[in-house]
Every structure is written in structure tokens, then in C-alpha cells.
Amino acid sequence: MSDSLTPAVSVVIPCYNYGRYLPQALDSVLGQTFSDWEIVVVDDGSTDDSPAVAQDFIDRHPDRRIRLLRQANAGVSAARNAGIAAAAGRYILPLDADDVIAPTMLEKTTAVLDAEPDIAIASTDLFIFTDAEDLPPQVLPLPPYTKELLLQRLIMFYCSLYRREAWEVVGGYNESMRAGEDWDFWIGCAERGFDAYHIPEPLFGARNKDTGLHVEAAENDLTVRARIVANHPTAFKPLTQAWAQALLQHEQDACQHDARVPDEILTRAGEMDQFLRFVMDLQRVARQQHYRIQHLEKALAEQTGPS
């Protein structure tokens, strides 16, 4: 740990009823090769044992800079904003309570920001894992960053390291966004001239549960995109803005089949659908293989009997 009272990195972990996953997220920070960090856990009105789990972890690691904030349930954006407001680091890493980071995540992303003053955000590839310990994680590579591509696709996941200044200038995460808040935030950063760099290594681990906010985002994908467009009127073409306003005014069915719908929106929706199908199908096949192997092993054991 650095001797400085101010950590280089603040890892902000919102948690809502994820007490069963929180220890794994915390352990992944504890296991970092880069040690100059603090953790701010924000309990977002959990009704499970999340606060107790967080406090127990704090009590077991008194030599580490770990704090617990508690608030009434307000959503992930508000929880992140509260945690960042209370944080002291010059760099911020959001981490959801059910996800993890690889041991060199902080080392490699801080190296980018330390070496490149003009870079404000360091993103990485990711690996997708399940609760089944014997199923290997699946790596999902992402493309190099460009502002133009960011306006077309979500090319940076929420768990990317960024300068605190970017959060301050943008005004934090939009607390009215229940899904897509990370993409909305990245576009806000790009609008204000903050550049990003992509590290082509899977240093962030996303847990696939077939539930949660990512499923809600998939089910309301076009609406989420329309809200993002409406939030950034200078970043998109007038036709795109008109489409977004029409969709948000409850004309979604007509907009989806209207030939005047901007091609970029349809392209983005198709790519997101393809990505989600890839993730879900991959994990479904992996689970089926896992159960099939278990069944075969059980049948073989019954046939051979005790030795």
C-alpha cells in the first residue's frame, strides 16, 4: 500500500441484495498486483445481508482502506454517484457487486492513465463467467476505441478506469437511467473531449446470471438507445433525434418498422441483439454440457459399482 493518505484508485461497488456475490468482488480487488487503492461499498437499500457481509470484510482487513456507505434504494446510477462523491482517488473504477476484476486490472489501466495525460478512460476486453466453478470463462474481445464507434455501439463496459475529472465535468451518471447508464456516461465523456484507450486483454469479469439489469436493457433495447440519443442532442443527427423523440412518445411499433428509422439505430440494435444471443447461447450450451457430463459420470459409476 502507498504511504499516501490519498489512494490513486477508488473502486466503487454499489450493492443491492448481492450479499452472496459481494465477497468475490471484494476479493478480486484485494488480489490486485497494484495496491494503492481504496474500496467504497455503497449498500443501496439491500434487504439481504449485504451490509453485514461488507462490514465483516472490513473488520477482517483493518489494514485496508475500505468503507461502507448505506442509503435508501435509489438505483445503480445514484449509488455510483454517492460512492464516487465520497471517494478520494484520482482514478475511479466502478465495479458491480456480482462481477470481478482480474489481478492485473488496476496495474495495467493505471499505467495507461499515468503515462498518457490526454487519455481519460482505460477500458479492457472482458470474460464472461457463471456460478458453475468447472465451466471455463468465455472471453469477449472488444474493438479499439473511437468516438464514432462509441456512438454506434457500446464498445466500453461500465467497469473501465477513468479520471475523476471526467465524472465531475459530465456531472456523474444520469440517475434517471435504469439501464444503459454506462453508455450514456461514456458518450457524455466523449462530448466533452475526454478520450479513451482500449487494452486488448480480458481484465474484467462479468457474471452471467440470465437475470438483472442487462436483461432489462436487452428487453428495452431500442427505448434505452432512444433515451441516450435524447440525452445528447448535439452528438446525433437531426433525423436520429426525431426518431428517438417519436419512439419515446409511445410510437415504438411504428418506429421499429418505419423505413425512415436511421440506419445507425437499427444497426446498433442488431449488434446488441447478436451480442446478447451470443452470451446467452454460449452459457446455455455450457450448462447443458456440464449437466450431461454429470449424468454420464453418475451412470458410469452406477454401472461399475464400488471397486
CSV table of C-alpha atoms in Angstrom, one decimal:
chain,number,residue,atom,x,y,z
A,1,MET,CA,0.0,0.0,0.0
A,2,SER,CA,1.2,3.5,-0.7
A,3,ASP,CA,2.2,5.7,2.2
A,4,SER,CA,0.0,8.5,0.9
A,5,LEU,CA,-3.3,9.1,2.7
A,6,THR,CA,-4.9,9.7,-0.7
A,7,PRO,CA,-5.2,6.5,-2.8
A,8,ALA,CA,-4.6,6.5,-6.5
A,9,VAL,CA,-7.7,4.5,-7.3
A,10,SER,CA,-11.1,4.4,-5.7
A,11,VAL,CA,-13.1,1.2,-6.5
A,12,VAL,CA,-16.8,2.0,-6.1
A,13,ILE,CA,-19.0,-1.1,-5.6
A,14,PRO,CA,-22.8,-0.5,-5.5
A,15,CYS,CA,-24.6,-3.4,-3.9
A,16,TYR,CA,-28.3,-4.2,-3.9
A,17,ASN,CA,-29.2,-7.7,-2.4
A,18,TYR,CA,-26.0,-9.2,-3.7
A,19,GLY,CA,-24.5,-10.3,-0.4
A,20,ARG,CA,-23.9,-13.8,-1.8
A,21,TYR,CA,-21.6,-12.4,-4.6
A,22,LEU,CA,-20.0,-9.4,-2.8
A,23,PRO,CA,-17.1,-11.4,-1.2
A,24,GLN,CA,-15.9,-12.5,-4.6
A,25,ALA,CA,-15.9,-8.9,-5.9
A,26,LEU,CA,-14.1,-7.7,-2.9
A,27,ASP,CA,-11.5,-10.5,-3.0
A,28,SER,CA,-10.8,-9.6,-6.6
A,29,VAL,CA,-9.8,-6.1,-5.6
A,30,LEU,CA,-7.8,-7.5,-2.6
A,31,GLY,CA,-5.9,-9.7,-5.0
A,32,GLN,CA,-4.7,-6.8,-7.2
A,33,THR,CA,-1.0,-6.5,-8.2
A,34,PHE,CA,-1.5,-2.8,-7.8
A,35,SER,CA,-2.0,-1.9,-4.1
A,36,ASP,CA,-2.7,1.9,-4.0
A,37,TRP,CA,-6.5,1.6,-3.8
A,38,GLU,CA,-9.5,2.1,-1.6
A,39,ILE,CA,-12.9,0.5,-1.8
A,40,VAL,CA,-16.1,2.3,-1.2
A,41,VAL,CA,-19.1,-0.2,-0.9
A,42,VAL,CA,-22.4,1.5,-1.3
A,43,ASP,CA,-25.3,-0.5,0.1
A,44,ASP,CA,-28.3,0.6,-2.0
A,45,GLY,CA,-31.0,-0.3,0.5
A,46,SER,CA,-30.5,-4.0,0.5
A,47,THR,CA,-32.9,-6.3,2.3
A,48,ASP,CA,-30.5,-9.2,2.5
A,49,ASP,CA,-27.2,-9.5,4.4
A,50,SER,CA,-25.2,-7.2,2.1
A,51,PRO,CA,-24.3,-4.6,4.8
A,52,ALA,CA,-23.2,-7.3,7.2
A,53,VAL,CA,-21.1,-9.1,4.5
A,54,ALA,CA,-19.4,-5.8,3.7
A,55,GLN,CA,-18.8,-4.9,7.4
A,56,ASP,CA,-17.4,-8.4,8.1
A,57,PHE,CA,-14.9,-7.9,5.2
A,58,ILE,CA,-13.9,-4.5,6.5
A,59,ASP,CA,-13.4,-5.9,10.0
A,60,ARG,CA,-11.2,-8.8,8.6
A,61,HIS,CA,-9.0,-6.3,6.7
A,62,PRO,CA,-8.4,-3.4,9.1
A,63,ASP,CA,-5.1,-2.5,7.2
A,64,ARG,CA,-7.0,-1.8,4.0
A,65,ARG,CA,-8.9,1.4,3.0
A,66,ILE,CA,-12.4,0.0,2.8
A,67,ARG,CA,-15.6,1.9,3.7
A,68,LEU,CA,-19.3,1.1,3.7
A,69,LEU,CA,-21.9,3.7,2.8
A,70,ARG,CA,-25.6,3.0,3.3
A,71,GLN,CA,-28.5,4.7,1.6
A,72,ALA,CA,-32.2,4.0,0.7
A,73,ASN,CA,-32.6,2.2,-2.6
A,74,ALA,CA,-32.1,4.6,-5.4
A,75,GLY,CA,-30.6,2.5,-8.3
A,76,VAL,CA,-27.1,1.8,-9.6
A,77,SER,CA,-26.5,5.3,-11.0
A,78,ALA,CA,-27.3,7.1,-7.7
A,79,ALA,CA,-25.3,4.5,-5.8
A,80,ARG,CA,-22.3,5.0,-8.0
A,81,ASN,CA,-22.6,8.8,-7.8
A,82,ALA,CA,-22.8,8.6,-4.0
A,83,GLY,CA,-19.8,6.3,-3.8
A,84,ILE,CA,-17.7,8.5,-6.1
A,85,ALA,CA,-18.6,11.7,-4.3
A,86,ALA,CA,-17.3,10.1,-1.1
A,87,ALA,CA,-14.2,8.6,-2.7
A,88,ALA,CA,-10.7,10.2,-2.6
A,89,GLY,CA,-8.9,8.6,-5.5
A,90,ARG,CA,-7.9,10.5,-8.6
A,91,TYR,CA,-9.0,7.5,-10.7
A,92,ILE,CA,-12.3,5.8,-10.4
A,93,LEU,CA,-13.2,2.1,-11.2
A,94,PRO,CA,-16.9,1.2,-10.9
A,95,LEU,CA,-17.4,-2.5,-10.1
A,96,ASP,CA,-20.8,-4.1,-9.6
A,97,ALA,CA,-21.1,-6.4,-6.6
A,98,ASP,CA,-21.7,-9.6,-8.7
A,99,ASP,CA,-18.7,-9.0,-11.0
A,100,VAL,CA,-14.9,-9.3,-10.6
A,101,ILE,CA,-11.6,-7.9,-12.0
A,102,ALA,CA,-8.5,-9.8,-13.0
A,103,PRO,CA,-5.4,-9.4,-10.7
A,104,THR,CA,-3.6,-7.0,-13.1
A,105,MET,CA,-6.7,-4.8,-14.0
A,106,LEU,CA,-5.6,-1.9,-11.8
A,107,GLU,CA,-1.9,-2.2,-12.6
A,108,LYS,CA,-2.4,-2.1,-16.4
A,109,THR,CA,-5.2,0.5,-16.5
A,110,THR,CA,-3.5,2.9,-14.2
A,111,ALA,CA,-0.3,2.6,-16.2
A,112,VAL,CA,-2.2,3.9,-19.2
A,113,LEU,CA,-3.6,6.9,-17.4
A,114,ASP,CA,-0.3,7.7,-15.7
A,115,ALA,CA,1.6,7.6,-19.0
A,116,GLU,CA,-0.9,9.3,-21.2
A,117,PRO,CA,-2.3,12.6,-19.8
A,118,ASP,CA,-4.5,13.0,-22.8
A,119,ILE,CA,-6.3,9.7,-22.1
A,120,ALA,CA,-9.1,9.9,-19.6
A,121,ILE,CA,-10.5,6.3,-19.8
A,122,ALA,CA,-8.8,2.9,-19.9
A,123,SER,CA,-11.1,0.1,-21.0
A,124,THR,CA,-10.4,-3.6,-21.5
A,125,ASP,CA,-11.8,-6.8,-23.0
A,126,LEU,CA,-13.9,-8.9,-20.7
A,127,PHE,CA,-14.5,-12.5,-19.7
A,128,ILE,CA,-18.0,-13.9,-19.0
A,129,PHE,CA,-18.4,-16.5,-16.3
A,130,THR,CA,-21.1,-18.3,-14.4
A,131,ASP,CA,-21.6,-19.6,-10.9
A,132,ALA,CA,-20.5,-23.1,-12.1
A,133,GLU,CA,-16.9,-23.3,-11.0
A,134,ASP,CA,-15.9,-26.0,-13.5
A,135,LEU,CA,-17.2,-24.1,-16.5
A,136,PRO,CA,-14.4,-22.1,-18.1
A,137,PRO,CA,-15.0,-18.3,-18.7
A,138,GLN,CA,-15.6,-17.1,-22.2
A,139,VAL,CA,-13.5,-14.2,-23.5
A,140,LEU,CA,-15.3,-11.4,-25.4
A,141,PRO,CA,-12.9,-9.1,-27.3
A,142,LEU,CA,-13.9,-5.5,-27.9
A,143,PRO,CA,-12.8,-3.1,-30.7
A,144,PRO,CA,-10.3,-0.2,-30.3
A,145,TYR,CA,-11.9,3.0,-29.1
A,146,THR,CA,-13.1,5.7,-31.4
A,147,LYS,CA,-15.7,8.3,-30.7
A,148,GLU,CA,-17.5,7.5,-33.9
A,149,LEU,CA,-17.8,3.8,-33.0
A,150,LEU,CA,-18.9,4.7,-29.5
A,151,LEU,CA,-22.0,6.5,-31.0
A,152,GLN,CA,-22.8,3.3,-32.9
A,153,ARG,CA,-22.1,0.6,-30.4
A,154,LEU,CA,-21.4,0.1,-26.7
A,155,ILE,CA,-17.7,-0.6,-27.0
A,156,MET,CA,-16.7,0.0,-23.4
A,157,PHE,CA,-18.3,-1.8,-20.5
A,158,TYR,CA,-19.1,0.0,-17.3
A,159,CYS,CA,-16.0,-1.4,-15.5
A,160,SER,CA,-13.4,0.9,-17.0
A,161,LEU,CA,-10.9,3.0,-15.1
A,162,TYR,CA,-11.3,6.8,-15.6
A,163,ARG,CA,-10.1,10.1,-14.2
A,164,ARG,CA,-12.3,11.6,-11.5
A,165,GLU,CA,-12.3,14.8,-13.5
A,166,ALA,CA,-14.4,13.1,-16.2
A,167,TRP,CA,-17.1,12.3,-13.7
A,168,GLU,CA,-17.1,15.8,-12.3
A,169,VAL,CA,-17.3,17.5,-15.7
A,170,VAL,CA,-20.0,15.2,-17.1
A,171,GLY,CA,-22.0,15.6,-13.8
A,172,GLY,CA,-22.0,11.9,-12.9
A,173,TYR,CA,-24.2,9.1,-14.0
A,174,ASN,CA,-27.7,10.0,-15.1
A,175,GLU,CA,-29.8,8.8,-12.2
A,176,SER,CA,-33.0,8.6,-14.3
A,177,MET,CA,-31.4,5.9,-16.5
A,178,ARG,CA,-32.3,2.4,-15.2
A,179,ALA,CA,-30.3,0.7,-18.0
A,180,GLY,CA,-27.7,2.0,-20.4
A,181,GLU,CA,-26.4,4.5,-17.9
A,182,ASP,CA,-22.8,3.5,-18.6
A,183,TRP,CA,-23.1,4.0,-22.3
A,184,ASP,CA,-24.9,7.3,-21.7
A,185,PHE,CA,-22.0,8.4,-19.4
A,186,TRP,CA,-19.3,7.4,-21.9
A,187,ILE,CA,-21.0,9.5,-24.6
A,188,GLY,CA,-21.1,12.4,-22.2
A,189,CYS,CA,-17.4,12.0,-21.7
A,190,ALA,CA,-16.7,11.9,-25.4
A,191,GLU,CA,-18.9,15.0,-25.9
A,192,ARG,CA,-16.6,16.9,-23.5
A,193,GLY,CA,-13.4,15.9,-25.2
A,194,PHE,CA,-12.3,13.0,-22.9
A,195,ASP,CA,-10.5,10.4,-24.9
A,196,ALA,CA,-10.2,6.6,-24.2
A,197,TYR,CA,-7.8,3.8,-24.8
A,198,HIS,CA,-8.7,0.1,-25.1
A,199,ILE,CA,-6.4,-2.6,-23.6
A,200,PRO,CA,-7.0,-5.8,-25.6
A,201,GLU,CA,-6.9,-8.1,-22.6
A,202,PRO,CA,-9.8,-9.6,-20.7
A,203,LEU,CA,-9.3,-7.9,-17.3
A,204,PHE,CA,-12.9,-7.5,-16.3
A,205,GLY,CA,-15.2,-10.5,-15.5
A,206,ALA,CA,-19.0,-10.2,-16.0
A,207,ARG,CA,-21.1,-12.8,-14.2
A,208,ASN,CA,-23.8,-14.2,-16.5
A,209,LYS,CA,-27.0,-14.9,-14.4
A,210,ASP,CA,-29.6,-14.6,-17.2
A,211,THR,CA,-31.2,-12.0,-14.8
A,212,GLY,CA,-30.6,-8.5,-13.7
A,213,LEU,CA,-30.3,-5.1,-15.4
A,214,HIS,CA,-28.6,-6.4,-18.5
A,215,VAL,CA,-31.7,-8.5,-19.3
A,216,GLU,CA,-33.9,-5.4,-18.7
A,217,ALA,CA,-31.6,-3.5,-21.1
A,218,ALA,CA,-31.9,-6.2,-23.7
A,219,GLU,CA,-35.7,-6.3,-23.4
A,220,ASN,CA,-36.0,-2.5,-23.8
A,221,ASP,CA,-33.0,-2.0,-26.1
A,222,LEU,CA,-34.5,0.5,-28.6
A,223,THR,CA,-36.0,2.6,-25.8
A,224,VAL,CA,-32.7,2.7,-24.0
A,225,ARG,CA,-31.0,3.8,-27.2
A,226,ALA,CA,-33.7,6.5,-27.8
A,227,ARG,CA,-33.2,7.9,-24.3
A,228,ILE,CA,-29.4,8.0,-24.9
A,229,VAL,CA,-29.9,9.9,-28.1
A,230,ALA,CA,-32.4,12.3,-26.5
A,231,ASN,CA,-29.8,13.0,-23.7
A,232,HIS,CA,-27.2,14.0,-26.2
A,233,PRO,CA,-28.8,16.3,-28.8
A,234,THR,CA,-25.5,17.5,-30.3
A,235,ALA,CA,-24.0,14.1,-30.7
A,236,PHE,CA,-26.6,12.7,-33.2
A,237,LYS,CA,-28.1,13.7,-36.5
A,238,PRO,CA,-31.4,15.6,-36.5
A,239,LEU,CA,-33.1,12.5,-38.1
A,240,THR,CA,-31.8,10.3,-35.3
A,241,GLN,CA,-33.1,12.8,-32.8
A,242,ALA,CA,-36.5,12.9,-34.4
A,243,TRP,CA,-36.7,9.1,-34.4
A,244,ALA,CA,-35.7,9.0,-30.7
A,245,GLN,CA,-38.4,11.6,-29.8
A,246,ALA,CA,-41.1,9.6,-31.7
A,247,LEU,CA,-40.2,6.4,-30.0
A,248,LEU,CA,-40.2,7.9,-26.6
A,249,GLN,CA,-43.7,9.3,-27.3
A,250,HIS,CA,-45.0,5.8,-27.3
A,251,GLU,CA,-44.8,5.2,-31.1
A,252,GLN,CA,-42.3,2.4,-30.7
A,253,ASP,CA,-44.1,-0.1,-33.0
A,254,ALA,CA,-44.3,2.4,-35.8
A,255,CYS,CA,-40.7,3.5,-35.4
A,256,GLN,CA,-39.3,0.0,-35.5
A,257,HIS,CA,-40.9,-0.7,-38.9
A,258,ASP,CA,-40.6,2.8,-40.4
A,259,ALA,CA,-38.2,3.0,-43.4
A,260,ARG,CA,-37.1,6.4,-42.1
A,261,VAL,CA,-35.6,5.0,-39.0
A,262,PRO,CA,-31.9,5.9,-39.0
A,263,ASP,CA,-29.8,3.0,-40.2
A,264,GLU,CA,-27.3,3.6,-37.4
A,265,ILE,CA,-30.0,2.8,-34.8
A,266,LEU,CA,-31.1,-0.4,-36.5
A,267,THR,CA,-27.5,-1.5,-36.9
A,268,ARG,CA,-26.8,-0.9,-33.2
A,269,ALA,CA,-29.9,-2.7,-32.1
A,270,GLY,CA,-29.0,-5.7,-34.3
A,271,GLU,CA,-25.4,-5.8,-33.0
A,272,MET,CA,-26.7,-5.7,-29.4
A,273,ASP,CA,-29.2,-8.5,-30.1
A,274,GLN,CA,-26.4,-10.5,-31.6
A,275,PHE,CA,-24.1,-9.9,-28.6
A,276,LEU,CA,-26.8,-10.9,-26.1
A,277,ARG,CA,-27.7,-14.0,-28.1
A,278,PHE,CA,-24.0,-15.0,-28.2
A,279,VAL,CA,-23.6,-14.6,-24.4
A,280,MET,CA,-26.9,-16.4,-23.5
A,281,ASP,CA,-26.4,-19.2,-26.0
A,282,LEU,CA,-22.8,-19.8,-25.0
A,283,GLN,CA,-23.7,-20.1,-21.4
A,284,ARG,CA,-26.7,-22.2,-22.1
A,285,VAL,CA,-24.7,-24.7,-24.1
A,286,ALA,CA,-22.0,-24.8,-21.4
A,287,ARG,CA,-24.6,-25.6,-18.7
A,288,GLN,CA,-26.1,-28.3,-20.9
A,289,GLN,CA,-22.7,-29.9,-21.4
A,290,HIS,CA,-22.0,-29.7,-17.7
A,291,TYR,CA,-25.2,-31.5,-16.8
A,292,ARG,CA,-24.7,-34.1,-19.5
A,293,ILE,CA,-21.2,-34.9,-18.2
A,294,GLN,CA,-22.6,-35.1,-14.6
A,295,HIS,CA,-25.3,-37.5,-15.9
A,296,LEU,CA,-22.8,-39.7,-17.7
A,297,GLU,CA,-20.4,-39.8,-14.8
A,298,LYS,CA,-23.3,-40.9,-12.5
A,299,ALA,CA,-24.4,-43.6,-14.9
A,300,LEU,CA,-20.9,-44.9,-15.3
A,301,ALA,CA,-20.4,-45.0,-11.5
A,302,GLU,CA,-23.7,-47.0,-11.2
A,303,GLN,CA,-22.6,-49.5,-13.9
A,304,THR,CA,-19.1,-50.1,-12.5
A,305,GLY,CA,-20.2,-50.2,-8.8
A,306,PRO,CA,-17.8,-49.9,-5.9
A,307,SER,CA,-14.3,-51.1,-6.5
